[in-house]
Amino acid sequence: MKFLVRRFLHSVFLLMGVSLLSFSLLQLTPGSFFDEMQLNPQISRATVSRLRAEYGMDRPMLQRYVCWLESAARGDWGLSFAYNAPVAPLIWARARNTLLLTGLALPLAWIIALPIGVLSAGERYRWIDRGGNLVASVLLVTPELLLALGLLWLALRTRWFPAGGMASVVPIKHGAAAHIKDLVQHLFAPVTVLVLGSLPVLLRHIRSAMVDALQTPYIKAARSHGIPYLRILFRHALLAASSPLLSLAGLSLASLLSVSLLVEVIMNWPGLGPLLLEAILARDVYVVVGAVMLSGLFLVCATAVSDVLLFIADPRIRTEDLA
Amino acid sequence: MELGTTLALDVRGLCKTFTQGQWWQKRFQHRVLDNLSLKLRTHTTVAIVGKSGCGKTTLAMCLVGLERPDAGEILLYGESIQFTQRRRPTTAQQDIQLIFQESGGALNPRMSAIQIIEEPLLLGGHYARKERRDLAESMMQRVGISLHSKHRLPHEFSGGQRQRLAIARALVLKPRILILDEIFAGLDLSIQGQIANLLLQLQECEGLSYICISHNLALVSQIAHEIALMEQGKIVRQMSSGLVADYLLHSSGGEHKSGLQPEAGALGAYSGA
């Protein structure tokens, strides 16, 4: 319990740090949302400076930060200049789609990587290991951008699945089943890119953690006592390898999120990615900070969850804490 | 106790060579077991003594099937153990059990004592869950661990108790041959005595044969009926443990100087005792 409380406080401090850092970094970037307006001859200089004052951009940074904190506490997370609306609902509508994407890709990548990684560690230097290695290496050197473009090209050529977007433009039949089918078809390309992109790193890590685990004396002992091979691999070795892998699971969400922003932009998926890109280009400060904060929140939650799992998975940590 | 007359284990011409170096490197062959032959009669303890690196542990690994010998034959009660498949036949797996040096490391730190002991019973799937638990519990009592501690984890036991756990795990499948690989290493003298007594007592009741691997001649000659001297992958001499002192005294400085020099000190202690 003490462990959990400590974890929680730690996370809160971390998020504060992230917000402060992203705030000051955005402060350092040249230009602001209103600079482009000044170029427009139809908008008078007075209007621009009035707008600037209205949004509080003329005040010093710290003061704005405190204001933003207040609005974050209210649940608004600041005001978007471009949309002239609170940031929170704006981001939330997009974040749901991003979450759908990563929430699907993450377990899928693990489900694929786990058995292959475990088996290639068990069958080291045999064909399954070499094959897995080859695939992992090829995927590792292929940038996600190329993968995404390749899939789009495939989609255009074959029309097996839609190229980008989240829903068909042409009205489809009514009914939940038809909608879900449409959604799944649109999910296929981005999820595939995300899974293929995160697969090599997972594979390599699972394999090396398992190879380490398989060399421990108690695995050898289990083998000599004639305990079935698959049980040794999955019951003994995988549990022994679980500590580094659980930490990796938290981290893999982070990398997946950042890749997913890119993929969303390319595949025109209405997630956080396009919103963040627009906001950065337009210097829509609060939207950027909000999106960064949300990704930070995901990451912190994921690592917290993986830490708790770690705590549960290893009886040694558990007993030490109780003692 | 009366020694058996039939052969429990008959090892004939066992060879094992390890190749070191990758294919792009210069390779060299390391011959660990070189035409090794060993006979173990039933109800007997044979101690294999030799200096480190002479292939004692590799021999143990071959006997339990963790390594595959390159040549040679292992007869278990007159029947050859086939190494053609990747796994040994189940009967051989049940009959020969190995207890490792450093049993602390050989017990899965995530499993409780009772889980560790009952796990080998999964082999072959002959036992129901309840049966497994009962067998494991009775085995725990046999080796002298109280049932109160059955849910404890290995690191919560002392070294001697861990060794007892390892023995219980090996015995739960009712093997006929037990290979003890340096099991006294790292235990203090009184615990060594306790474990040795436990092993003798188990041998008496269950009719087990032991292969006891050690480099401590003094300790091992207390429990072994026969001593096999191992040197560079071969058993150079297998003799009754009463004769070993004479043999070594006479041959020291002679043909086995290189192999058994380290044991000379231990031998002195033994012959003085």
XYZ file of C-alpha atoms in Angstrom:
596
model
C 0.000 0.000 0.000
C 2.823 2.317 0.937
C 4.374 1.327 -2.340
C 1.270 2.418 -4.247
C 1.042 5.781 -2.504
C 4.689 6.454 -3.187
C 4.184 5.519 -6.821
C 1.218 7.865 -7.093
C 3.013 10.883 -5.617
C 5.934 10.167 -7.872
C 3.660 10.216 -10.915
C 2.044 13.521 -9.926
C 5.440 15.172 -9.583
C 6.488 13.749 -12.901
C 3.436 15.177 -14.663
C 4.012 18.588 -13.095
C 7.539 18.484 -14.425
C 6.337 17.528 -17.887
C 3.863 20.398 -17.991
C 6.406 22.953 -16.790
C 8.969 21.757 -19.266
C 6.637 21.742 -22.239
C 5.391 25.185 -21.252
C 8.854 26.687 -21.121
C 9.967 24.950 -24.298
C 6.975 26.358 -26.148
C 7.820 29.764 -24.708
C 11.264 29.464 -26.268
C 9.953 28.689 -29.760
C 9.874 31.743 -32.008
C 6.563 33.180 -33.097
C 3.073 32.885 -31.705
C -0.431 32.132 -32.872
C -1.124 35.828 -33.445
C 1.928 36.575 -35.554
C 0.270 35.301 -38.687
C -2.699 37.606 -38.099
C -0.402 40.591 -38.150
C 0.530 39.779 -41.711
C -3.111 39.986 -42.719
C -3.772 43.583 -43.787
C -7.487 43.204 -43.036
C -6.861 42.780 -39.313
C -5.789 45.907 -37.510
C -2.872 45.961 -35.136
C -5.202 46.977 -32.301
C -7.406 43.943 -32.861
C -4.467 41.629 -32.677
C -3.151 43.096 -29.471
C -6.649 43.026 -27.955
C -6.946 39.341 -28.857
C -3.521 38.723 -27.379
C -4.601 40.351 -24.114
C -7.892 38.460 -24.132
C -6.109 35.135 -24.282
C -3.596 36.298 -21.693
C -0.625 35.985 -23.998
C 0.785 39.362 -22.964
C 1.386 38.250 -19.405
C 4.671 36.678 -18.251
C 5.093 32.956 -18.555
C 4.845 32.001 -14.907
C 1.591 33.856 -14.521
C 0.201 32.058 -17.549
C 1.370 28.763 -16.137
C -0.511 29.378 -12.907
C -3.590 30.367 -14.887
C -3.283 27.201 -16.886
C -2.964 25.150 -13.724
C -6.194 26.677 -12.443
C -7.996 25.901 -15.658
C -6.544 22.377 -15.608
C -7.977 21.958 -12.131
C -11.355 23.098 -13.466
C -11.046 20.441 -16.150
C -10.663 22.842 -19.107
C -6.914 22.478 -19.613
C -6.706 25.946 -21.174
C -8.315 27.484 -24.242
C -7.490 26.668 -27.840
C -6.874 29.765 -29.960
C -7.758 28.089 -33.225
C -10.955 26.429 -32.063
C -11.815 29.080 -29.466
C -12.930 26.326 -27.099
C -11.620 24.588 -23.980
C -8.874 22.114 -24.800
C -10.079 19.136 -22.748
C -13.154 18.100 -24.762
C -11.264 18.848 -27.962
C -8.429 16.542 -27.056
C -10.610 13.919 -25.495
C -12.604 13.392 -28.694
C -9.346 12.751 -30.540
C -7.644 10.808 -27.759
C -10.381 8.190 -27.810
C -9.429 7.327 -31.373
C -5.740 7.230 -30.550
C -6.460 5.024 -27.572
C -8.512 2.705 -29.743
C -5.566 2.409 -32.106
C -2.825 1.866 -29.548
C -5.058 -0.114 -27.234
C -5.572 -2.565 -30.065
C -2.017 -2.544 -31.393
C -0.257 -3.019 -28.057
C -1.863 -6.309 -26.968
C -1.785 -7.560 -30.538
C 1.955 -6.914 -30.819
C 2.560 -8.682 -27.506
C 0.347 -11.616 -28.425
C 2.363 -12.109 -31.601
C 5.782 -11.370 -30.104
C 5.484 -13.458 -26.956
C 5.219 -16.984 -28.356
C 7.723 -16.281 -31.134
C 10.214 -14.737 -28.732
C 9.825 -17.521 -26.180
C 10.161 -20.259 -28.757
C 13.141 -18.668 -30.456
C 14.903 -18.489 -27.100
C 14.030 -22.129 -26.420
C 15.101 -23.224 -29.896
C 18.143 -21.022 -30.026
C 20.030 -21.163 -33.325
C 17.407 -23.396 -34.902
C 15.224 -22.378 -37.798
C 12.500 -20.649 -35.810
C 15.082 -18.488 -34.081
C 16.878 -17.609 -37.294
C 13.622 -16.893 -39.081
C 12.416 -14.684 -36.245
C 15.743 -12.889 -36.214
C 15.617 -12.213 -39.909
C 12.081 -10.834 -39.767
C 12.927 -8.723 -36.730
C 16.020 -7.288 -38.379
C 14.187 -6.417 -41.585
C 11.373 -4.759 -39.632
C 13.843 -2.934 -37.431
C 15.560 -1.221 -40.331
C 12.274 -0.352 -42.056
C 10.996 3.018 -40.896
C 7.331 3.115 -39.919
C 6.846 5.834 -42.492
C 7.832 3.444 -45.261
C 5.609 0.710 -43.844
C 2.658 3.062 -43.718
C 3.222 4.338 -47.251
C 3.656 0.772 -48.485
C 0.366 -0.275 -46.955
C -1.399 2.736 -48.429
C -0.005 1.829 -51.820
C -1.251 -1.721 -51.342
C -4.652 -0.422 -50.333
C -4.884 1.746 -53.446
C -3.711 -1.001 -55.753
C -5.791 -3.874 -54.438
C -8.677 -2.119 -52.697
C -8.645 -4.885 -50.057
C -8.937 -2.346 -47.282
C -9.598 1.388 -47.176
C -6.654 3.744 -47.525
C -6.815 5.977 -44.498
C -9.581 7.608 -42.525
C -11.694 6.135 -39.809
C -15.068 5.731 -41.490
C -16.342 5.410 -45.019
C -17.392 8.646 -46.691
C -20.136 6.894 -48.626
C -23.053 6.288 -46.269
C -23.112 2.679 -45.204
C -25.941 0.476 -44.094
C -27.435 1.233 -40.722
C -26.921 -1.035 -37.766
C -24.106 -1.559 -35.273
C -22.678 -4.587 -37.052
C -22.169 -2.695 -40.297
C -20.526 0.185 -38.425
C -18.180 -2.089 -36.565
C -17.262 -3.890 -39.764
C -16.487 -0.567 -41.392
C -14.390 0.509 -38.416
C -12.430 -2.730 -38.375
C -11.675 -2.349 -42.062
C -10.330 1.122 -41.448
C -8.386 -0.004 -38.395
C -6.534 -2.662 -40.332
C -3.857 -0.526 -41.986
C -2.802 1.692 -39.049
C -2.881 -1.173 -36.551
C -0.761 -3.301 -38.879
C 1.847 -0.575 -39.153
C 1.929 -0.089 -35.393
C 2.197 -3.803 -34.692
C 4.914 -4.375 -37.274
C 6.761 -1.328 -36.022
C 6.881 -2.401 -32.399
C 7.346 -6.102 -33.103
C 11.147 -6.226 -33.609
C 12.003 -4.458 -30.361
C 9.623 -6.679 -28.407
C 10.953 -9.805 -30.090
C 14.569 -8.996 -29.332
C 13.839 -8.135 -25.728
C 11.683 -11.176 -25.071
C 14.271 -13.419 -26.648
C 17.207 -12.058 -24.683
C 15.293 -12.031 -21.388
C 14.272 -15.619 -22.025
C 17.779 -16.715 -22.964
C 19.007 -15.292 -19.674
C 16.233 -17.007 -17.781
C 16.833 -20.337 -19.467
C 20.411 -20.369 -18.266
C 19.534 -20.187 -14.593
C 20.364 -23.344 -12.652
C 16.797 -24.004 -11.664
C 15.688 -24.264 -15.269
C 18.418 -26.816 -15.773
C 17.244 -28.623 -12.671
C 13.681 -28.612 -13.928
C 14.842 -30.087 -17.220
C 16.777 -32.824 -15.483
C 13.755 -33.719 -13.411
C 11.902 -34.290 -16.637
C 9.420 -31.468 -16.432
C 7.738 -31.025 -19.834
C 9.504 -28.670 -22.233
C 6.654 -26.270 -22.898
C 5.878 -26.052 -19.197
C 9.495 -25.138 -18.527
C 9.410 -22.475 -21.207
C 6.143 -20.844 -20.258
C 5.760 -21.613 -16.572
C 9.333 -21.350 -15.309
C 11.385 -19.343 -17.762
C 8.760 -16.848 -18.822
C 7.971 -16.019 -15.200
C 11.647 -15.625 -14.472
C 11.959 -13.322 -17.453
C 8.845 -11.382 -16.525
C 10.542 -8.612 -14.570
C 12.355 -6.954 -17.470
C 9.453 -7.728 -19.779
C 6.876 -6.019 -17.578
C 8.997 -2.888 -17.484
C 9.301 -3.149 -21.232
C 5.525 -3.384 -21.549
C 5.178 0.034 -19.924
C 7.833 1.513 -22.138
C 6.480 -0.083 -25.293
C 3.270 1.882 -24.807
C 5.296 5.095 -24.887
C 7.042 4.254 -28.116
C 3.802 3.022 -29.585
C 2.086 6.318 -28.741
C 4.761 8.388 -30.419
C 4.754 6.180 -33.493
C 0.992 6.246 -33.563
C 0.994 10.059 -33.828
C 3.042 9.745 -37.013
C 0.919 6.951 -38.410
C -2.248 8.886 -37.692
C -0.994 11.845 -39.689
C -0.067 9.654 -42.655
C -3.178 7.505 -42.556
C -5.446 10.431 -41.830
C -6.728 8.836 -38.648
C -8.640 11.396 -36.586
C -6.548 10.924 -33.474
C -4.244 13.122 -31.443
C -1.558 13.082 -34.128
C -3.094 15.402 -36.728
C -4.451 17.676 -33.988
C -1.040 17.944 -32.369
C 0.672 18.592 -35.679
C -1.749 21.392 -36.582
C -1.481 22.866 -33.124
C 2.297 22.874 -33.213
C 2.390 24.489 -36.635
C -0.121 27.113 -35.563
C 1.541 27.669 -32.149
C -1.729 26.784 -30.476
C 0.120 26.492 -27.177
C -2.500 25.077 -24.848
C -3.540 22.342 -27.252
C 0.079 21.263 -27.565
C 0.590 21.255 -23.808
C -2.679 19.395 -23.332
C -1.760 16.710 -25.850
C 1.703 16.328 -24.370
C 0.191 16.071 -20.909
C -2.232 13.417 -22.048
C 0.532 11.306 -23.598
C 2.497 11.808 -20.406
C -0.495 10.650 -18.426
C -0.831 7.503 -20.542
C 2.823 6.787 -20.083
C 2.782 7.354 -16.344
C -0.295 5.175 -15.969
C 1.252 2.432 -18.072
C 4.478 2.371 -16.099
C 2.528 2.476 -12.850
C 0.475 -0.503 -13.954
C 3.579 -2.383 -15.054
C 5.233 -1.627 -11.720
C 2.256 -2.986 -9.842
C 2.305 -6.092 -12.019
C 6.005 -6.430 -11.327
C 5.238 -6.257 -7.656
C 2.660 -9.010 -7.994
C 4.786 -11.186 -10.275
C 7.857 -11.374 -8.088
C 7.234 -12.890 -4.682
C 10.658 -11.747 -3.520
C 9.867 -8.043 -3.862
C 6.528 -8.701 -2.224
C 7.894 -10.350 0.881
C 10.625 -7.758 1.284
C 8.054 -5.007 1.277
C 5.856 -6.734 3.829
C 8.740 -7.402 6.158
C 24.219 -53.166 4.458
C 24.507 -55.790 1.829
C 25.538 -54.501 -1.521
C 23.546 -55.512 -4.534
C 24.931 -57.782 -7.168
C 23.036 -56.642 -10.256
C 24.183 -53.625 -12.170
C 21.948 -50.613 -11.800
C 23.903 -48.567 -14.235
C 26.492 -49.644 -16.736
C 28.202 -46.903 -18.678
C 30.245 -48.093 -21.623
C 32.661 -46.020 -23.636
C 30.955 -42.668 -23.155
C 32.456 -39.830 -25.200
C 31.538 -36.175 -25.261
C 33.376 -33.470 -27.126
C 32.577 -29.782 -26.935
C 33.528 -27.611 -29.846
C 34.480 -24.085 -29.010
C 34.531 -21.151 -31.356
C 32.143 -19.929 -34.036
C 32.381 -21.021 -37.633
C 34.487 -18.007 -38.617
C 36.906 -18.565 -35.784
C 39.494 -21.203 -35.379
C 37.738 -24.034 -33.662
C 39.163 -26.333 -31.156
C 37.741 -29.478 -29.738
C 37.601 -30.081 -26.070
C 37.277 -33.720 -25.232
C 35.502 -33.800 -21.885
C 34.501 -37.438 -21.677
C 36.922 -39.835 -23.260
C 35.759 -43.408 -23.565
C 34.447 -43.421 -20.022
C 33.183 -46.586 -18.433
C 31.556 -46.912 -15.042
C 29.654 -49.614 -13.255
C 27.159 -48.982 -10.473
C 25.674 -51.903 -8.607
C 22.296 -51.698 -6.938
C 22.141 -50.419 -3.347
C 25.640 -49.086 -3.739
C 27.234 -45.693 -3.525
C 29.974 -44.928 -5.982
C 31.898 -41.734 -5.415
C 33.414 -40.101 -8.442
C 36.422 -38.121 -7.364
C 38.628 -36.003 -9.527
C 39.945 -32.522 -9.789
C 37.849 -29.761 -11.262
C 37.516 -29.766 -15.013
C 37.947 -33.481 -15.384
C 34.382 -33.950 -16.613
C 32.508 -35.034 -13.505
C 29.591 -32.703 -14.020
C 29.443 -33.422 -17.750
C 29.125 -37.087 -16.895
C 26.218 -36.283 -14.595
C 24.592 -34.182 -17.329
C 24.904 -37.055 -19.781
C 23.402 -39.491 -17.324
C 20.293 -37.376 -16.767
C 20.021 -36.400 -20.399
C 20.881 -32.727 -20.206
C 23.756 -33.387 -22.591
C 23.809 -35.899 -25.381
C 26.896 -38.094 -25.477
C 28.641 -38.395 -28.833
C 29.335 -42.071 -28.477
C 28.909 -44.836 -25.976
C 26.087 -46.548 -24.264
C 24.292 -46.196 -20.960
C 22.581 -49.320 -19.715
C 19.960 -48.831 -17.054
C 19.193 -52.165 -15.404
C 20.420 -53.872 -18.517
C 18.440 -51.738 -20.936
C 20.088 -49.199 -23.135
C 18.902 -45.589 -22.843
C 18.304 -44.331 -26.347
C 19.409 -40.840 -27.135
C 17.918 -40.797 -30.578
C 15.097 -38.436 -29.701
C 15.627 -35.037 -28.241
C 14.163 -36.202 -24.990
C 14.932 -39.255 -22.983
C 12.274 -41.892 -22.481
C 10.149 -41.228 -19.436
C 11.303 -44.279 -17.533
C 14.925 -43.208 -17.711
C 13.899 -39.739 -16.637
C 12.143 -41.145 -13.613
C 14.812 -43.620 -12.680
C 17.845 -41.357 -12.682
C 17.517 -38.122 -10.789
C 20.159 -35.488 -10.259
C 20.684 -33.238 -7.265
C 22.685 -30.202 -8.159
C 25.496 -28.398 -6.520
C 24.215 -25.119 -5.086
C 20.671 -26.330 -4.679
C 19.658 -22.826 -3.679
C 19.979 -21.843 -7.296
C 18.367 -25.017 -8.497
C 15.029 -24.231 -6.860
C 12.732 -21.819 -8.639
C 12.599 -18.726 -6.406
C 8.989 -18.077 -7.365
C 7.573 -21.397 -6.288
C 6.705 -22.533 -2.806
C 8.319 -25.603 -1.264
C 5.335 -27.835 -1.899
C 4.976 -26.677 -5.499
C 8.629 -27.432 -6.116
C 8.334 -30.936 -4.772
C 5.145 -31.836 -6.566
C 6.160 -30.492 -9.942
C 8.079 -33.545 -11.223
C 4.907 -35.579 -10.659
C 3.394 -33.823 -13.651
C 5.654 -35.959 -15.794
C 3.600 -38.485 -17.634
C 0.445 -37.087 -16.058
C -0.311 -40.159 -13.959
C -1.363 -38.341 -10.839
C -4.415 -36.318 -9.990
C -3.993 -32.998 -8.254
C -4.874 -34.319 -4.835
C -2.542 -37.299 -5.190
C 0.323 -35.050 -6.187
C -0.198 -32.878 -3.136
C -0.347 -35.880 -0.802
C 2.758 -37.489 -2.260
C 4.665 -34.241 -2.034
C 3.610 -33.691 1.569
C 4.658 -37.148 2.652
C 7.969 -36.683 0.865
C 8.521 -33.398 2.688
C 8.110 -35.179 5.980
C 10.403 -37.966 4.864
C 13.285 -35.587 4.352
C 12.575 -33.805 7.595
C 10.930 -30.528 6.664
C 7.877 -29.695 8.709
C 4.641 -29.216 6.839
C 4.206 -25.788 8.406
C 6.723 -24.390 6.006
C 5.247 -25.880 2.868
C 4.143 -22.519 1.507
C 7.459 -20.842 2.123
C 9.684 -19.812 -0.757
C 13.157 -21.300 -1.249
C 15.003 -18.202 -0.078
C 13.250 -18.461 3.266
C 14.903 -21.802 3.986
C 18.418 -22.399 5.258
C 21.047 -24.007 3.057
C 20.639 -27.430 4.607
C 16.871 -27.287 4.331
C 17.144 -26.259 0.709
C 19.302 -29.301 0.116
C 16.594 -31.401 1.775
C 14.010 -29.799 -0.516
C 16.130 -30.700 -3.519
C 16.407 -34.260 -2.276
C 12.658 -34.443 -1.777
C 12.060 -33.177 -5.290
C 14.414 -35.783 -6.704
C 12.883 -38.593 -4.681
C 9.245 -37.852 -5.341
C 9.350 -39.712 -8.648
C 10.707 -42.821 -6.874
C 13.972 -43.020 -8.800
C 16.342 -45.950 -8.452
C 19.521 -43.997 -9.018
C 20.365 -40.646 -7.543
C 23.272 -38.558 -8.745
C 24.579 -36.177 -6.123
C 26.663 -33.466 -7.713
C 28.782 -31.789 -5.025
C 25.808 -31.567 -2.737
C 27.952 -30.982 0.328
C 29.588 -27.897 -1.093
C 28.839 -24.796 0.922
C 27.292 -26.572 3.892
C 28.910 -26.563 7.300
C 30.148 -29.763 8.865
C 27.180 -30.597 11.047
C 24.737 -30.015 8.203
C 26.915 -32.129 5.944
C 26.611 -34.886 8.519
C 22.839 -34.513 8.724
C 22.431 -34.655 4.969
C 24.779 -37.635 4.731
C 22.764 -39.466 7.395
C 19.543 -38.683 5.608
C 20.972 -40.065 2.378
C 22.200 -43.243 4.065
C 18.857 -43.740 5.730
C 17.010 -43.239 2.448
C 19.338 -45.677 0.738
C 18.515 -48.252 3.372
C 14.746 -47.880 3.043
C 14.334 -47.279 -0.648
C 17.197 -49.361 -1.981
C 18.685 -46.458 -3.880
C 22.006 -46.400 -5.685
C 23.993 -43.217 -5.470
C 26.601 -41.687 -7.677
C 28.256 -39.122 -5.500
C 30.368 -36.567 -7.296
C 32.856 -34.676 -5.212
C 36.400 -33.472 -4.954
C 36.441 -33.974 -1.230
C 37.733 -37.498 -0.861
C 37.727 -37.451 2.921
C 34.020 -36.707 3.220
C 32.914 -38.907 0.387
C 34.723 -42.011 1.539
C 32.532 -42.002 4.653
C 29.399 -42.693 2.654
C 30.678 -44.378 -0.502
C 31.217 -48.061 -0.951
C 33.349 -47.600 -4.012
C 35.532 -44.803 -5.206
C 36.067 -44.075 -8.874
C 38.984 -41.845 -9.652
C 38.368 -39.659 -12.646
C 41.026 -37.966 -14.670
C 40.814 -36.195 -18.010
C 37.467 -37.645 -18.932
C 38.180 -41.204 -17.918
C 37.603 -43.345 -14.886
C 41.175 -44.394 -14.245
C 40.426 -46.671 -11.383
C 37.315 -47.923 -9.640
C 37.912 -49.620 -6.321
C 36.418 -50.324 -2.948
C 36.643 -47.298 -0.680
C 38.793 -49.191 1.796
C 41.557 -49.555 -0.726
C 41.731 -46.010 -1.955
C 44.124 -44.752 0.691
C 46.712 -47.373 -0.115
C 46.332 -46.875 -3.808
C 46.894 -43.169 -3.643
C 49.819 -43.401 -1.298
C 51.562 -45.782 -3.623
C 50.841 -43.979 -6.802
C 51.514 -40.439 -5.618
C 54.455 -39.114 -7.533
C 53.739 -41.757 -10.132
C 51.448 -41.994 -13.096
C 48.534 -40.049 -11.637
C 50.511 -37.228 -10.232
C 48.975 -34.611 -12.485
C 45.411 -35.639 -11.844
C 45.201 -36.259 -8.173
C 47.720 -33.998 -6.611
C 45.067 -31.742 -5.037
C 43.553 -34.698 -3.248
C 46.774 -35.589 -1.502
C 45.999 -33.158 1.318
C 42.480 -34.440 1.719
C 43.812 -37.950 1.671
C 46.226 -37.181 4.470
C 43.336 -35.935 6.564
C 41.388 -39.052 5.709
C 44.091 -41.562 6.508
C 44.833 -39.752 9.760
C 41.199 -39.806 10.833
